[in-house]
């Protein structure tokens, strides 16, 4: 429908680094479907990145209300609380995301940043280990491919590399999507497979990479 089309355009623009235009399409999607958790979360995260925290707060809260087990929304809320310097609350949001998806690398990474700020600097090592693990996963054991992937990530990022940067540049999917695919296949759910494939494409992922993962 129109909301899904606007969401897909927004996701594509995010991958192109055009968050301002993406936000416009997300707002268009919400005018059609106000209770669209993925769009509420995506727009909320853009607003957090822009520093518009008060505008982002109700969007992320509503996304979590609609889908309590929405790990990305909990990370977005954690980022908002981090920006407000409410570090204990931020850590709680990241831990909630990890409890939902133990393989959600961005949640581990951001939790590590918070723990550094609270004096637990050893946790930062886990964040960078997670980002490097994603690079290694994309390279599939090839040193040349790993170096090429790392070059791509370094060209995209600024002063530090995070797991979110690696996922964005290399187009890696989260473990939650992998589990959804596995469950759909195991259940021989043909209709569900088409629906899931559509949502993956709308999110801007390459189906070839998804199948490889």
Short mmCIF file of N, CA and C in Angstrom, two decimals, residues 61-152:
data_model
loop_
_atom_site.label_atom_id
_atom_site.label_comp_id
_atom_site.label_asym_id
_atom_site.label_seq_id
_atom_site.Cartn_x
_atom_site.Cartn_y
_atom_site.Cartn_z
N UNK A 61 8.45 5.83 21.78
CA UNK A 61 7.59 5.24 22.82
C UNK A 61 6.40 4.52 22.20
N UNK A 62 5.82 5.12 21.17
CA UNK A 62 4.67 4.50 20.51
C UNK A 62 5.08 3.22 19.77
N UNK A 63 6.26 3.25 19.14
CA UNK A 63 6.75 2.05 18.46
C UNK A 63 6.90 0.89 19.44
N UNK A 64 7.43 1.19 20.62
CA UNK A 64 7.62 0.15 21.64
C UNK A 64 6.27 -0.30 22.20
N UNK A 65 5.31 0.65 22.33
CA UNK A 65 3.98 0.28 22.81
C UNK A 65 3.30 -0.69 21.84
N UNK A 66 3.47 -0.42 20.55
CA UNK A 66 2.86 -1.27 19.54
C UNK A 66 3.57 -2.62 19.42
N UNK A 67 4.91 -2.59 19.56
CA UNK A 67 5.71 -3.82 19.46
C UNK A 67 6.71 -3.84 20.61
N UNK A 68 6.32 -4.35 21.76
CA UNK A 68 7.21 -4.34 22.93
C UNK A 68 8.55 -5.04 22.67
N UNK A 69 8.56 -6.05 21.82
CA UNK A 69 9.80 -6.78 21.53
C UNK A 69 10.46 -6.24 20.27
N UNK A 70 10.51 -4.92 20.14
CA UNK A 70 11.09 -4.24 18.99
C UNK A 70 12.47 -3.74 19.40
N UNK A 71 13.49 -4.56 19.15
CA UNK A 71 14.83 -4.24 19.63
C UNK A 71 15.34 -2.91 19.10
N UNK A 72 15.11 -2.62 17.81
CA UNK A 72 15.60 -1.38 17.21
C UNK A 72 15.01 -0.16 17.90
N UNK A 73 13.74 -0.24 18.28
CA UNK A 73 13.11 0.90 18.96
C UNK A 73 13.72 1.12 20.34
N UNK A 74 14.04 0.02 21.03
CA UNK A 74 14.69 0.16 22.34
C UNK A 74 16.08 0.79 22.20
N UNK A 75 16.79 0.43 21.13
CA UNK A 75 18.09 1.06 20.89
C UNK A 75 17.90 2.55 20.58
N UNK A 76 16.89 2.88 19.78
CA UNK A 76 16.62 4.28 19.49
C UNK A 76 16.32 5.07 20.76
N UNK A 77 15.52 4.48 21.66
CA UNK A 77 15.23 5.13 22.93
C UNK A 77 16.49 5.25 23.77
N UNK A 78 17.34 4.22 23.71
CA UNK A 78 18.62 4.29 24.42
C UNK A 78 19.49 5.42 23.90
N UNK A 79 19.50 5.60 22.58
CA UNK A 79 20.28 6.69 22.00
C UNK A 79 19.75 8.05 22.44
N UNK A 80 18.42 8.16 22.54
CA UNK A 80 17.82 9.40 23.02
C UNK A 80 18.25 9.68 24.46
N UNK A 81 18.16 8.67 25.30
CA UNK A 81 18.55 8.84 26.71
C UNK A 81 20.04 9.12 26.84
N UNK A 82 20.81 8.50 25.95
CA UNK A 82 22.26 8.77 25.93
C UNK A 82 22.50 10.25 25.61
N UNK A 83 21.78 10.75 24.60
CA UNK A 83 21.94 12.16 24.20
C UNK A 83 21.55 13.10 25.33
N UNK A 84 20.62 12.68 26.16
CA UNK A 84 20.19 13.48 27.31
C UNK A 84 21.11 13.31 28.51
N UNK A 85 22.11 12.46 28.36
CA UNK A 85 23.07 12.15 29.42
C UNK A 85 22.42 11.38 30.57
N UNK A 86 21.34 10.70 30.30
CA UNK A 86 20.72 9.81 31.28
C UNK A 86 21.31 8.42 31.05
N UNK A 87 22.53 8.24 31.50
CA UNK A 87 23.30 7.06 31.10
C UNK A 87 22.75 5.76 31.65
N UNK A 88 22.28 5.78 32.89
CA UNK A 88 21.73 4.55 33.47
C UNK A 88 20.49 4.10 32.70
N UNK A 89 19.63 5.07 32.33
CA UNK A 89 18.44 4.73 31.57
C UNK A 89 18.81 4.26 30.16
N UNK A 90 19.82 4.89 29.58
CA UNK A 90 20.27 4.46 28.26
C UNK A 90 20.76 3.02 28.30
N UNK A 91 21.57 2.71 29.33
CA UNK A 91 22.08 1.35 29.47
C UNK A 91 20.94 0.35 29.62
N UNK A 92 19.90 0.75 30.36
CA UNK A 92 18.75 -0.14 30.55
C UNK A 92 18.05 -0.42 29.23
N UNK A 93 17.93 0.61 28.37
CA UNK A 93 17.29 0.42 27.06
C UNK A 93 18.12 -0.51 26.18
N UNK A 94 19.44 -0.32 26.20
CA UNK A 94 20.30 -1.18 25.39
C UNK A 94 20.24 -2.63 25.89
N UNK A 95 20.21 -2.79 27.21
CA UNK A 95 20.13 -4.15 27.76
C UNK A 95 18.79 -4.80 27.40
N UNK A 96 17.74 -3.98 27.35
CA UNK A 96 16.44 -4.52 26.94
C UNK A 96 16.51 -5.01 25.50
N UNK A 97 17.15 -4.23 24.65
CA UNK A 97 17.30 -4.65 23.25
C UNK A 97 18.09 -5.95 23.15
N UNK A 98 19.14 -6.07 23.95
CA UNK A 98 19.96 -7.28 23.95
C UNK A 98 19.17 -8.48 24.47
N UNK A 99 18.30 -8.24 25.45
CA UNK A 99 17.46 -9.33 25.98
C UNK A 99 16.50 -9.84 24.91
N UNK A 100 16.07 -8.93 24.01
CA UNK A 100 15.18 -9.32 22.92
C UNK A 100 15.96 -10.04 21.83
N UNK A 101 17.13 -9.50 21.51
CA UNK A 101 17.97 -10.06 20.44
C UNK A 101 19.42 -10.05 20.91
N UNK A 102 19.88 -11.18 21.41
CA UNK A 102 21.22 -11.27 21.98
C UNK A 102 22.31 -11.03 20.95
N UNK A 103 21.96 -11.11 19.67
CA UNK A 103 22.95 -10.92 18.61
C UNK A 103 22.86 -9.53 17.97
N UNK A 104 22.14 -8.62 18.61
CA UNK A 104 21.98 -7.27 18.08
C UNK A 104 23.24 -6.48 18.42
N UNK A 105 24.14 -6.43 17.45
CA UNK A 105 25.48 -5.89 17.70
C UNK A 105 25.44 -4.41 18.05
N UNK A 106 24.57 -3.64 17.40
CA UNK A 106 24.52 -2.21 17.69
C UNK A 106 24.17 -1.95 19.15
N UNK A 107 23.29 -2.79 19.70
CA UNK A 107 22.91 -2.63 21.10
C UNK A 107 24.11 -2.87 22.01
N UNK A 108 24.89 -3.92 21.72
CA UNK A 108 26.10 -4.19 22.50
C UNK A 108 27.09 -3.04 22.35
N UNK A 109 27.24 -2.55 21.13
CA UNK A 109 28.19 -1.48 20.85
C UNK A 109 27.83 -0.21 21.62
N UNK A 110 26.55 0.19 21.54
CA UNK A 110 26.14 1.41 22.22
C UNK A 110 26.17 1.26 23.74
N UNK A 111 25.87 0.06 24.23
CA UNK A 111 26.00 -0.19 25.66
C UNK A 111 27.46 -0.02 26.09
N UNK A 112 28.36 -0.50 25.23
CA UNK A 112 29.78 -0.33 25.54
C UNK A 112 30.17 1.13 25.65
N UNK A 113 29.68 1.98 24.73
CA UNK A 113 29.99 3.41 24.79
C UNK A 113 29.50 4.02 26.10
N UNK A 114 28.29 3.63 26.52
CA UNK A 114 27.74 4.16 27.78
C UNK A 114 28.58 3.71 28.96
N UNK A 115 28.99 2.45 28.96
CA UNK A 115 29.77 1.94 30.08
C UNK A 115 31.14 2.61 30.17
N UNK A 116 31.70 2.99 29.02
CA UNK A 116 32.95 3.76 29.05
C UNK A 116 32.73 5.08 29.78
N UNK A 117 31.62 5.74 29.48
CA UNK A 117 31.32 7.03 30.09
C UNK A 117 31.06 6.91 31.59
N UNK A 118 30.61 5.73 32.01
CA UNK A 118 30.37 5.53 33.43
C UNK A 118 31.58 4.91 34.13
N UNK A 119 32.70 4.85 33.41
CA UNK A 119 33.94 4.41 34.03
C UNK A 119 34.26 2.94 33.83
N UNK A 120 33.45 2.22 33.06
CA UNK A 120 33.69 0.79 32.82
C UNK A 120 34.29 0.63 31.42
N UNK A 121 35.49 1.13 31.26
CA UNK A 121 36.10 1.23 29.92
C UNK A 121 36.39 -0.12 29.27
N UNK A 122 36.54 -1.18 30.06
CA UNK A 122 36.83 -2.49 29.48
C UNK A 122 35.72 -2.95 28.54
N UNK A 123 34.50 -2.48 28.78
CA UNK A 123 33.37 -2.88 27.94
C UNK A 123 33.50 -2.35 26.52
N UNK A 124 34.30 -1.30 26.32
CA UNK A 124 34.47 -0.75 24.97
C UNK A 124 35.12 -1.76 24.04
N UNK A 125 35.98 -2.63 24.57
CA UNK A 125 36.63 -3.64 23.73
C UNK A 125 35.60 -4.55 23.06
N UNK A 126 34.55 -4.88 23.78
CA UNK A 126 33.51 -5.75 23.23
C UNK A 126 32.81 -5.08 22.05
N UNK A 127 32.67 -3.76 22.12
CA UNK A 127 32.00 -3.04 21.03
C UNK A 127 32.80 -3.16 19.74
N UNK A 128 34.09 -2.89 19.81
CA UNK A 128 34.91 -2.97 18.60
C UNK A 128 35.10 -4.41 18.13
N UNK A 129 35.16 -5.34 19.06
CA UNK A 129 35.23 -6.76 18.67
C UNK A 129 33.98 -7.14 17.87
N UNK A 130 32.81 -6.63 18.28
CA UNK A 130 31.58 -6.95 17.57
C UNK A 130 31.60 -6.38 16.15
N UNK A 131 32.10 -5.15 16.00
CA UNK A 131 32.17 -4.54 14.68
C UNK A 131 33.12 -5.33 13.77
N UNK A 132 34.27 -5.73 14.32
CA UNK A 132 35.22 -6.50 13.53
C UNK A 132 34.67 -7.88 13.18
N UNK A 133 33.89 -8.45 14.08
CA UNK A 133 33.28 -9.75 13.80
C UNK A 133 32.33 -9.65 12.61
N UNK A 134 31.62 -8.53 12.50
CA UNK A 134 30.73 -8.33 11.37
C UNK A 134 31.51 -8.23 10.07
N UNK A 135 32.65 -7.54 10.10
CA UNK A 135 33.50 -7.44 8.91
C UNK A 135 33.97 -8.83 8.50
N UNK A 136 34.41 -9.61 9.48
CA UNK A 136 34.90 -10.97 9.20
C UNK A 136 33.79 -11.83 8.63
N UNK A 137 32.58 -11.65 9.13
CA UNK A 137 31.45 -12.43 8.64
C UNK A 137 31.17 -12.12 7.18
N UNK A 138 31.25 -10.84 6.84
CA UNK A 138 30.99 -10.43 5.45
C UNK A 138 32.07 -10.94 4.51
N UNK A 139 33.30 -11.05 5.01
CA UNK A 139 34.42 -11.48 4.17
C UNK A 139 34.45 -12.98 3.93
N UNK A 140 33.74 -13.75 4.75
CA UNK A 140 33.66 -15.20 4.62
C UNK A 140 35.04 -15.86 4.58
N UNK A 141 35.95 -15.39 5.43
CA UNK A 141 37.25 -16.03 5.57
C UNK A 141 38.33 -15.53 4.65
N UNK A 142 38.03 -14.63 3.73
CA UNK A 142 39.03 -14.12 2.79
C UNK A 142 39.68 -12.86 3.35
N UNK A 143 41.01 -12.87 3.53
CA UNK A 143 41.72 -11.71 4.04
C UNK A 143 41.58 -10.53 3.08
N UNK A 144 41.70 -10.80 1.77
CA UNK A 144 41.58 -9.71 0.80
C UNK A 144 40.20 -9.06 0.88
N UNK A 145 39.16 -9.90 0.96
CA UNK A 145 37.80 -9.37 1.05
C UNK A 145 37.59 -8.62 2.37
N UNK A 146 38.20 -9.13 3.43
CA UNK A 146 38.08 -8.46 4.72
C UNK A 146 38.70 -7.07 4.68
N UNK A 147 39.89 -6.97 4.07
CA UNK A 147 40.55 -5.66 3.96
C UNK A 147 39.74 -4.72 3.07
N UNK A 148 39.19 -5.26 1.98
CA UNK A 148 38.36 -4.44 1.11
C UNK A 148 37.12 -3.94 1.84
N UNK A 149 36.49 -4.82 2.61
CA UNK A 149 35.32 -4.43 3.38
C UNK A 149 35.68 -3.37 4.42
N UNK A 150 36.83 -3.55 5.07
CA UNK A 150 37.26 -2.58 6.07
C UNK A 150 37.53 -1.22 5.42
N UNK A 151 38.11 -1.23 4.22
CA UNK A 151 38.33 0.03 3.50
C UNK A 151 37.01 0.73 3.21
N UNK A 152 36.00 -0.03 2.81
CA UNK A 152 34.69 0.56 2.54
C UNK A 152 34.12 1.21 3.80
#
